mmCIF file of C-alpha atoms in Angstrom:
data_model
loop_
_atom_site.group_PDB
_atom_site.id
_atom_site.type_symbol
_atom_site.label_atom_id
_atom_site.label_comp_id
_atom_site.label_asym_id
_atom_site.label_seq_id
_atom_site.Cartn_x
_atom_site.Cartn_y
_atom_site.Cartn_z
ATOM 1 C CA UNK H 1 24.252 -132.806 157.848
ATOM 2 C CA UNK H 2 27.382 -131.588 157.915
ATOM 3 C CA UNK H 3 30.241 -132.603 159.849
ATOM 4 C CA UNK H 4 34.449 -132.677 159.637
ATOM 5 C CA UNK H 5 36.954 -134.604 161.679
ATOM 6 C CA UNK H 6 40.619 -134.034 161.620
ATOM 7 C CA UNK H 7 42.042 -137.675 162.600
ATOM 8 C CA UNK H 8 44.903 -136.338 164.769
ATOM 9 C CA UNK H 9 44.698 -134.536 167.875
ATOM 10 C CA UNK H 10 48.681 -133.839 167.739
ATOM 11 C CA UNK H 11 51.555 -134.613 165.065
ATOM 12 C CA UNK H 12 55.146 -134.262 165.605
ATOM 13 C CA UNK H 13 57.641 -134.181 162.884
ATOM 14 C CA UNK H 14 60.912 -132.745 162.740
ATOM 15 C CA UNK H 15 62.255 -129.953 160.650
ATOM 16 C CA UNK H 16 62.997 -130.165 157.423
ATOM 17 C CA UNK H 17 60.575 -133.408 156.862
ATOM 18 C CA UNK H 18 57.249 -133.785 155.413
ATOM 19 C CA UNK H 19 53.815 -132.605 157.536
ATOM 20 C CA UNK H 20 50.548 -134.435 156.967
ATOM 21 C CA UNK H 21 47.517 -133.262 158.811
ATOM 22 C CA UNK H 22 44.591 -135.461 157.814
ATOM 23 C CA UNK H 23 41.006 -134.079 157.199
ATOM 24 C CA UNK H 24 37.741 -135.971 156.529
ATOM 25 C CA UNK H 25 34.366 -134.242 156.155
ATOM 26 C CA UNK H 26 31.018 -134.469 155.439
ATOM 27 C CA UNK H 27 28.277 -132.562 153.561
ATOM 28 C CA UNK H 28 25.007 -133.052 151.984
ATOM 29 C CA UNK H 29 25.878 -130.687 149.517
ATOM 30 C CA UNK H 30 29.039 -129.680 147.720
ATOM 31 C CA UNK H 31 31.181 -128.210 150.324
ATOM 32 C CA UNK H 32 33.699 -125.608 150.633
ATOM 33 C CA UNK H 33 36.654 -126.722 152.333
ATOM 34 C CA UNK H 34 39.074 -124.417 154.642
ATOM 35 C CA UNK H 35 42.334 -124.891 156.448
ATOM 36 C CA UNK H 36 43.186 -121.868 158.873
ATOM 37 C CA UNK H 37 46.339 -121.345 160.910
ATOM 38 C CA UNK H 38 46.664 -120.504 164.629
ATOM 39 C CA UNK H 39 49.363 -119.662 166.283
ATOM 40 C CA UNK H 40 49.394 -118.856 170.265
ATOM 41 C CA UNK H 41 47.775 -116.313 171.185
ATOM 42 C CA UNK H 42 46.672 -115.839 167.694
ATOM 43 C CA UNK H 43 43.458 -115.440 165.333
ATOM 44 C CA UNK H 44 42.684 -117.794 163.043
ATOM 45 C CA UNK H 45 44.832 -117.076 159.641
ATOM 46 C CA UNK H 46 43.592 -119.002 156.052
ATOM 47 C CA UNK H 47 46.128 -120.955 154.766
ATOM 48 C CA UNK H 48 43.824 -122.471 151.872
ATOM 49 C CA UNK H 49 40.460 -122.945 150.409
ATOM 50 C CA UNK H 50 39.062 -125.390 147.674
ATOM 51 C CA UNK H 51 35.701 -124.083 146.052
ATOM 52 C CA UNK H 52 34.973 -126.438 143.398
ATOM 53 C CA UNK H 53 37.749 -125.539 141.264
ATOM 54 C CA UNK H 54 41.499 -127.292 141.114
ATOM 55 C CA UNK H 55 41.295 -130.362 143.306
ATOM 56 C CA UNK H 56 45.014 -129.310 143.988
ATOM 57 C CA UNK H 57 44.800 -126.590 146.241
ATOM 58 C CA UNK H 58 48.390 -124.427 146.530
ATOM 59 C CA UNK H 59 47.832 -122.450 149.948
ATOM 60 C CA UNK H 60 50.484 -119.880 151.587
ATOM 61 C CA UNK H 61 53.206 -120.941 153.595
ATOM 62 C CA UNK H 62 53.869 -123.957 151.031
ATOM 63 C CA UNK H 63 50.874 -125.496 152.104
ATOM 64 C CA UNK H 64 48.630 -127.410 149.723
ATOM 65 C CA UNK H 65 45.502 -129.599 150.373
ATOM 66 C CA UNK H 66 44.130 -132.001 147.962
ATOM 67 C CA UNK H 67 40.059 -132.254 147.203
ATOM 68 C CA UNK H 68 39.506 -136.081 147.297
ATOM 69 C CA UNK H 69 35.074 -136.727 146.748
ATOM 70 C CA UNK H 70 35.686 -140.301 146.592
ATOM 71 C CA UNK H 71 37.704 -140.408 149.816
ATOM 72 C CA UNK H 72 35.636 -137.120 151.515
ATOM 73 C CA UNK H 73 39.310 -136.160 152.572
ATOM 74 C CA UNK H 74 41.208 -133.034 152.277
ATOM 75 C CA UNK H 75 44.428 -133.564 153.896
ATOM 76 C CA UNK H 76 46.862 -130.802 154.255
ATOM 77 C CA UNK H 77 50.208 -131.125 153.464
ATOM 78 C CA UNK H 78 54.135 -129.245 153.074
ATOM 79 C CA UNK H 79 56.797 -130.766 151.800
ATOM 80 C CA UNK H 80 59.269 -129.570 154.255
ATOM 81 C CA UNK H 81 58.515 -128.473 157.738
ATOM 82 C CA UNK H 82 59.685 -125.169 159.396
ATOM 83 C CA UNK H 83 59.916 -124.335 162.803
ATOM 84 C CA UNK H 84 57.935 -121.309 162.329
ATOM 85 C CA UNK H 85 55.263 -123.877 161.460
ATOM 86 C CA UNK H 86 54.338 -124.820 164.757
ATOM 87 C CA UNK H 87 50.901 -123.967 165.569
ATOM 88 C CA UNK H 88 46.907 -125.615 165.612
ATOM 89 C CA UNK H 89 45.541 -126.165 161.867
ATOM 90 C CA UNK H 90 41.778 -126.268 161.941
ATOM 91 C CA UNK H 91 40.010 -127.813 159.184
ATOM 92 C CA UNK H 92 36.302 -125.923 158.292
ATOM 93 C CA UNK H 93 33.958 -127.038 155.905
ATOM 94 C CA UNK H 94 31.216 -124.291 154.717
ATOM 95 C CA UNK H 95 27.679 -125.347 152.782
ATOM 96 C CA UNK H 96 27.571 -123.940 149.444
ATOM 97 C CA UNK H 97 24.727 -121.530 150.576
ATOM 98 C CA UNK H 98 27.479 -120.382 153.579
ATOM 99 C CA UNK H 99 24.857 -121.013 155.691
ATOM 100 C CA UNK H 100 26.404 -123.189 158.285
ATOM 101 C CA UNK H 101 30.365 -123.334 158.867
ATOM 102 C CA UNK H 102 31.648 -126.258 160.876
ATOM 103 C CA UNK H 103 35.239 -126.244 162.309
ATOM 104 C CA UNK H 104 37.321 -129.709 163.062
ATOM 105 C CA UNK H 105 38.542 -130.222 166.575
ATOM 106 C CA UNK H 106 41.951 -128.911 165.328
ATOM 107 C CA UNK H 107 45.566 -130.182 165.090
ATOM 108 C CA UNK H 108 48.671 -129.295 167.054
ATOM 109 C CA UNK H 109 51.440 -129.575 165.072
ATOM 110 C CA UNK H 110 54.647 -130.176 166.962
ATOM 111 C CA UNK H 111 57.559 -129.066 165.240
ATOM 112 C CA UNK H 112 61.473 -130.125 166.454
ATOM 113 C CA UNK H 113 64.733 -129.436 165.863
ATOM 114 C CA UNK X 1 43.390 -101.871 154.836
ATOM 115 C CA UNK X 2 43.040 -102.691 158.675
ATOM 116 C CA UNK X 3 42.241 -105.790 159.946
ATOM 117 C CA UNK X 4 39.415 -107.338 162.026
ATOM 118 C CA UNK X 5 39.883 -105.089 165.826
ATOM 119 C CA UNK X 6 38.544 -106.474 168.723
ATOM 120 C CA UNK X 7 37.903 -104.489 172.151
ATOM 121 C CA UNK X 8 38.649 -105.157 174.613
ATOM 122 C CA UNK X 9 41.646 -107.852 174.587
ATOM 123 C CA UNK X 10 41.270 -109.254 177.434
ATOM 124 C CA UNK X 11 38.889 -108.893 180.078
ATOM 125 C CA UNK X 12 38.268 -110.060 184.044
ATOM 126 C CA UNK X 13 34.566 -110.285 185.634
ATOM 127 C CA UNK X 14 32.990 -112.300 188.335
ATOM 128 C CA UNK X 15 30.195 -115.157 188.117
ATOM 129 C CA UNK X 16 26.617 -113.005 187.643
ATOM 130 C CA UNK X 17 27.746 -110.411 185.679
ATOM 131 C CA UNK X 18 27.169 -109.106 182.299
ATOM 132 C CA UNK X 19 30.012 -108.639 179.480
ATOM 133 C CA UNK X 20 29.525 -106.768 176.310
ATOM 134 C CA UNK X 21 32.397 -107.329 173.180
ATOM 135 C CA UNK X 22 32.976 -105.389 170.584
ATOM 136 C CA UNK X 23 34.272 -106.088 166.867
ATOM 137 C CA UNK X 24 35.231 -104.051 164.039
ATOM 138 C CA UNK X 25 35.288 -105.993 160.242
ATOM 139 C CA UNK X 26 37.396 -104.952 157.923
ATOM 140 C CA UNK X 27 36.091 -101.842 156.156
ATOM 141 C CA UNK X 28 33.472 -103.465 152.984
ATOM 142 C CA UNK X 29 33.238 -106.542 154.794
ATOM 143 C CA UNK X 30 29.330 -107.033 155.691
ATOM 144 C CA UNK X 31 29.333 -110.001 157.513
ATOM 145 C CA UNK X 32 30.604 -110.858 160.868
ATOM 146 C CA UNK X 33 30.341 -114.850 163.074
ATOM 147 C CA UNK X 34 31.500 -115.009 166.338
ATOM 148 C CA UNK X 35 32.971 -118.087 167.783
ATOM 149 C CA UNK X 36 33.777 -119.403 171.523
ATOM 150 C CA UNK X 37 37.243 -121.585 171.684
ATOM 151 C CA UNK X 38 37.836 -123.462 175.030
ATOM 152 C CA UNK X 39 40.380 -125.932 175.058
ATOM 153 C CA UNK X 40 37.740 -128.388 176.248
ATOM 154 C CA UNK X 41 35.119 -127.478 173.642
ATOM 155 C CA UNK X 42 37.751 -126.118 170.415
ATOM 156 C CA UNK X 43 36.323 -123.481 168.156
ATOM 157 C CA UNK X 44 31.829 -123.291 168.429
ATOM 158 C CA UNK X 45 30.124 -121.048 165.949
ATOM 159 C CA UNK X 46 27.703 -118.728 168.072
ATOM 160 C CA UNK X 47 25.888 -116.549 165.549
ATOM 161 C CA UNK X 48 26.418 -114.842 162.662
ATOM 162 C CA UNK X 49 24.924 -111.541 161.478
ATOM 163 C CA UNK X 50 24.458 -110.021 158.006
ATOM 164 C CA UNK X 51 23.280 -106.214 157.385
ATOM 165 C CA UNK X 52 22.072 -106.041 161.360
ATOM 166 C CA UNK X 53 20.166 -108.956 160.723
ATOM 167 C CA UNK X 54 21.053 -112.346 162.913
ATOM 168 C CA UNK X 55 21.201 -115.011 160.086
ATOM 169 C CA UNK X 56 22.549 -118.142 161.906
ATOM 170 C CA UNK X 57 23.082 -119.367 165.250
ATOM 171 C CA UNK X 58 24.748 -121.565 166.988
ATOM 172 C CA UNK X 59 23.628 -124.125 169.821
ATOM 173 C CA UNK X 60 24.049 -121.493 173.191
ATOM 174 C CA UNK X 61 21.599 -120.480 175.632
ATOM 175 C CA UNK X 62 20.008 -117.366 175.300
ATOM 176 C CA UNK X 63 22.621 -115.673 177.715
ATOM 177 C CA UNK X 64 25.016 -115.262 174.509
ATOM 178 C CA UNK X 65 22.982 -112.612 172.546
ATOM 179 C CA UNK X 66 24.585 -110.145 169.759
ATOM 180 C CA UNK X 67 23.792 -107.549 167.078
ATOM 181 C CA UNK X 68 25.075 -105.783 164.450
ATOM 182 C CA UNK X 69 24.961 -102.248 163.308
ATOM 183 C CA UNK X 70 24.825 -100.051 159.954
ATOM 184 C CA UNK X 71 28.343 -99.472 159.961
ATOM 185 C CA UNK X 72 28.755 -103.429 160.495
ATOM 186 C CA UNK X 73 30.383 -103.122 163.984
ATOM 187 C CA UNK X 74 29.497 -105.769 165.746
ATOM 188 C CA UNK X 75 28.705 -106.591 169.488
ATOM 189 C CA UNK X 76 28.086 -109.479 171.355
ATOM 190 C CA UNK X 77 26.647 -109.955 175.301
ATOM 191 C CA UNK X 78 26.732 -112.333 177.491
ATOM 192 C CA UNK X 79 24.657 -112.074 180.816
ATOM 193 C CA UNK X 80 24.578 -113.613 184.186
ATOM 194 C CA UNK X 81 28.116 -115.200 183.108
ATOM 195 C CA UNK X 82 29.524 -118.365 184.646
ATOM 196 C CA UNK X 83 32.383 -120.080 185.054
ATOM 197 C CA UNK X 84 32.401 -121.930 182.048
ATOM 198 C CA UNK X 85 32.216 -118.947 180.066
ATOM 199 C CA UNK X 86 35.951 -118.140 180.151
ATOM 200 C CA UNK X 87 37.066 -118.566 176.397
ATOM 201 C CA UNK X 88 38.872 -116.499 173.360
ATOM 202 C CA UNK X 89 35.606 -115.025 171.840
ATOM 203 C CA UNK X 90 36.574 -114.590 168.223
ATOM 204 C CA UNK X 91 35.359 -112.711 165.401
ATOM 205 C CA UNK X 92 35.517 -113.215 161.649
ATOM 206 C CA UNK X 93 34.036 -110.619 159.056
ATOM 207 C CA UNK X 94 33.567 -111.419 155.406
ATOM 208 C CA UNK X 95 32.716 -109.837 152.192
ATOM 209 C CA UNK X 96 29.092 -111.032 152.164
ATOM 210 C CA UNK X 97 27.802 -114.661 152.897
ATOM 211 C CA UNK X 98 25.754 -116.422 150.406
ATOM 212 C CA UNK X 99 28.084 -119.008 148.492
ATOM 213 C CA UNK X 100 30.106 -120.422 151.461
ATOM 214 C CA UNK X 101 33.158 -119.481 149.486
ATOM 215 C CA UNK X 102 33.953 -116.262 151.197
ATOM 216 C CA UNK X 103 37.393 -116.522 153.371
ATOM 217 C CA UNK X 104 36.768 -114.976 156.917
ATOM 218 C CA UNK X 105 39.438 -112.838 158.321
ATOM 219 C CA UNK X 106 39.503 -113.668 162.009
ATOM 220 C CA UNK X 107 40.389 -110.824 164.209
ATOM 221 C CA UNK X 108 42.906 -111.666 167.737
ATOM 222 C CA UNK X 109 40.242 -112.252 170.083
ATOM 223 C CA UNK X 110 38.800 -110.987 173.748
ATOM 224 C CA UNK X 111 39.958 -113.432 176.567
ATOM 225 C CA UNK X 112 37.378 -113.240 178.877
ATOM 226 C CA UNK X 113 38.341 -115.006 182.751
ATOM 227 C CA UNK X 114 35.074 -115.163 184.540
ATOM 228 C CA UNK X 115 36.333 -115.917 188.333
#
């Protein structure tokens, strides 16, 4: 079965320091992994995927998530926030067959001046 | 190319009746899932559908129904609505499903307020 939980309901960092949104998951099989953007009022934007390839995963934005199988973790991170970056990050895992898609509860990231 | 279009945007009906929504995937895309997001509940997969054929589902009552057409338009209904119903319905098309790997381009939404 699959599942994915993102550890933290809210984050808030201030601009111009490092974001960490944390993502662990579980799959029977091996797993695509997703991180999508929303901002208010928004659909859901992809920010990154990892499908077997580079563990190190460069996304838009400056995002990048890294693929960790021992740790079943694929934490998103940016070097330096933005204000613009304020918005709910939803972490999705997909079966290989794309047969079931599973969304994490999501994470509000709290951005301040 | 345009992007995943959703009709209406928003949209106000009372308990018992019937709602119909309508998306549009990008043009080649053959696959569309629709999703429910509540603050309460987050983002639930209800179905997804795959050359007019229904090809997963998610865990709702058979009030939420949907289907698909040749040109990949998509619809979904949901009867005898109730209160709890009031959510962003979203839509995603991709490519084709198959390996999992396919990004899904979400499309803004319908806000449905069942009062």
């Amino acid at each position: 079965a699959q599942s994915v939980t993102q550890l933290d309901s809210h984050v808030s960092v201030s601009e111009g320091t490092p974001v960490l949104l944390r993502c662990n998951y579980s799959s029977s099989y091996s797993p695509s992994l997703f991180w999508y953007v929303q901002h208010p009022n928004k659909g859901l934007q992809l920010l990154l995927k990892y499908t077997s390839a580079a563990t190190l995963v460069k996304g838009i934005n400056g995002f990048e998530a890294e693929f960790k199988k021992s740790e079943t973790s694929f934490h998103l991170t940016k070097p330096s926030a933005h204000m613009s970056d304020a918005a709910e990050y939803f972490c999705v895992v997909s079966d290989t067959g794309g047969f079931k898609t599973i969304f994490g509860a999501g994470t509000r990231l709290f951005v301040k001046a | 190319k345009a992007g995943v279009t959703q009709t209406p945007r928003y949209l106000i009906k009372t308990r018992g009746q019937q709602v119909t929504l309508s998306c549009s995937p990008i043009s080649g895309h053959r696959s569309v899932s629709w999703y429910q997001q509540t603050p309460g509940q987050g983002l639930q997969f209800l179905f997804e559908y795959f050359s007019e054929t229904q090809r997963n589902k998610g865990n709702f009552p058979g009030r939420f129904s949907g289907r698909q057409f040749s040109n990949s338009r998509s619809e979904m209904n949901v009867s005898t609505l109730e209160l709890g119903d009031s959510a962003l319905y979203l839509c995603a098309s991709s490519l084709a499903p198959g390996q999992g790997r396919d990004e899904q381009f979400f499309g803004p939404g319908t806000r449905l307020t069942v009062l």
